[in-house]
Amino acid sequence: MSVMVVIRFPVAHSAVVEWASKNGELLDPIVKLFEKHKRISHRAVTSDSEFLDFDEWPSAEAYAAFKAEAGPYIEKFEAAFGHRSTDTIYEVVE
């Protein structure tokens, strides 16, 4: 059963976009790991002070494997903003 992972990051999305435009090499490994671990879909929503990512994964185990491998890269991303993200896993119901 697929899962939806909601990731909350307490930084304005515009700041992340600006940072990403200058630091793509730090995000490239994460993007490759999305593909390796078969992320199904991605959506994002934002406000002035935070953004949320909605990522669908084949299973909680697939997400856990991604997160374990991507952890060092995610930590570098978070360190650039001085904030940590939080994630919550939900089962997708049809």
Short mmCIF file of C-alpha atoms in Angstrom, two decimals:
data_model
loop_
_atom_site.label_atom_id
_atom_site.label_comp_id
_atom_site.label_asym_id
_atom_site.label_seq_id
_atom_site.Cartn_x
_atom_site.Cartn_y
_atom_site.Cartn_z
CA MET A 1 0.00 0.00 0.00
CA SER A 2 1.40 3.40 -0.92
CA VAL A 3 2.01 6.12 1.64
CA MET A 4 1.90 9.91 1.53
CA VAL A 5 4.71 11.62 3.38
CA VAL A 6 4.06 15.20 4.44
CA ILE A 7 7.26 17.12 5.07
CA ARG A 8 6.99 20.46 6.85
CA PHE A 9 9.89 22.91 6.54
CA PRO A 10 9.69 26.23 8.44
CA VAL A 11 11.22 28.39 5.72
CA ALA A 12 9.52 30.42 2.99
CA HIS A 13 9.48 28.47 -0.27
CA SER A 14 10.84 31.51 -2.14
CA ALA A 15 14.00 31.37 0.00
CA VAL A 16 14.43 27.69 -0.81
CA VAL A 17 13.97 28.30 -4.55
CA GLU A 18 16.57 31.07 -4.47
CA TRP A 19 19.02 28.89 -2.54
CA ALA A 20 18.43 25.92 -4.86
CA SER A 21 19.18 28.05 -7.92
CA LYS A 22 22.68 28.63 -6.51
CA ASN A 23 23.26 25.19 -4.92
CA GLY A 24 21.85 22.64 -7.34
CA GLU A 25 24.83 20.35 -6.82
CA LEU A 26 23.69 19.80 -3.23
CA LEU A 27 20.19 18.81 -4.34
CA ASP A 28 21.17 16.59 -7.28
CA PRO A 29 21.97 13.54 -5.10
CA ILE A 30 18.55 13.82 -3.41
CA VAL A 31 16.78 13.97 -6.78
CA LYS A 32 18.64 10.87 -7.96
CA LEU A 33 17.62 9.05 -4.78
CA PHE A 34 13.96 9.97 -5.40
CA GLU A 35 14.25 8.03 -8.64
CA LYS A 36 16.23 5.14 -7.14
CA HIS A 37 13.67 4.59 -4.39
CA LYS A 38 10.70 5.00 -6.77
CA ARG A 39 8.97 8.10 -5.42
CA ILE A 40 5.56 8.06 -7.11
CA SER A 41 4.55 11.72 -7.01
CA HIS A 42 5.39 15.10 -5.52
CA ARG A 43 3.39 18.24 -4.74
CA ALA A 44 4.28 21.30 -2.69
CA VAL A 45 2.30 24.05 -1.01
CA THR A 46 3.67 27.19 0.59
CA SER A 47 2.97 30.19 2.77
CA ASP A 48 5.07 33.19 3.76
CA SER A 49 6.77 31.23 6.52
CA GLU A 50 6.87 27.56 5.53
CA PHE A 51 6.33 24.99 2.84
CA LEU A 52 4.95 21.49 2.80
CA ASP A 53 6.00 18.70 0.46
CA PHE A 54 3.57 15.87 -0.27
CA ASP A 55 5.50 12.86 -1.54
CA GLU A 56 3.84 9.57 -2.42
CA TRP A 57 5.99 6.44 -2.00
CA PRO A 58 5.29 2.78 -2.78
CA SER A 59 5.53 1.93 0.93
CA ALA A 60 6.74 3.22 4.28
CA GLU A 61 9.77 0.96 3.82
CA ALA A 62 10.64 2.60 0.49
CA TYR A 63 10.50 6.02 2.12
CA ALA A 64 12.59 4.82 5.07
CA ALA A 65 15.22 3.46 2.66
CA PHE A 66 15.27 6.78 0.78
CA LYS A 67 15.56 8.78 4.00
CA ALA A 68 18.37 6.59 5.33
CA GLU A 69 20.41 7.03 2.15
CA ALA A 70 19.54 10.70 1.59
CA GLY A 71 19.99 11.70 5.24
CA PRO A 72 23.44 13.29 4.91
CA TYR A 73 22.28 15.38 1.93
CA ILE A 74 19.07 16.41 3.66
CA GLU A 75 21.08 17.49 6.71
CA LYS A 76 23.25 19.77 4.53
CA PHE A 77 20.11 21.29 3.00
CA GLU A 78 18.57 21.88 6.43
CA ALA A 79 21.82 23.30 7.82
CA ALA A 80 21.82 25.96 5.11
CA PHE A 81 18.65 27.37 6.68
CA GLY A 82 19.27 26.54 10.33
CA HIS A 83 16.02 24.57 10.53
CA ARG A 84 15.05 20.91 10.52
CA SER A 85 12.10 19.51 8.66
CA THR A 86 9.52 17.18 10.14
CA ASP A 87 7.81 14.35 8.34
CA THR A 88 4.59 12.46 8.92
CA ILE A 89 3.62 9.27 7.08
CA TYR A 90 0.00 8.57 6.12
CA GLU A 91 -1.46 5.52 4.39
CA VAL A 92 -3.11 6.33 1.07
CA VAL A 93 -6.72 5.17 0.89
CA GLU A 94 -8.63 4.78 -2.34
#
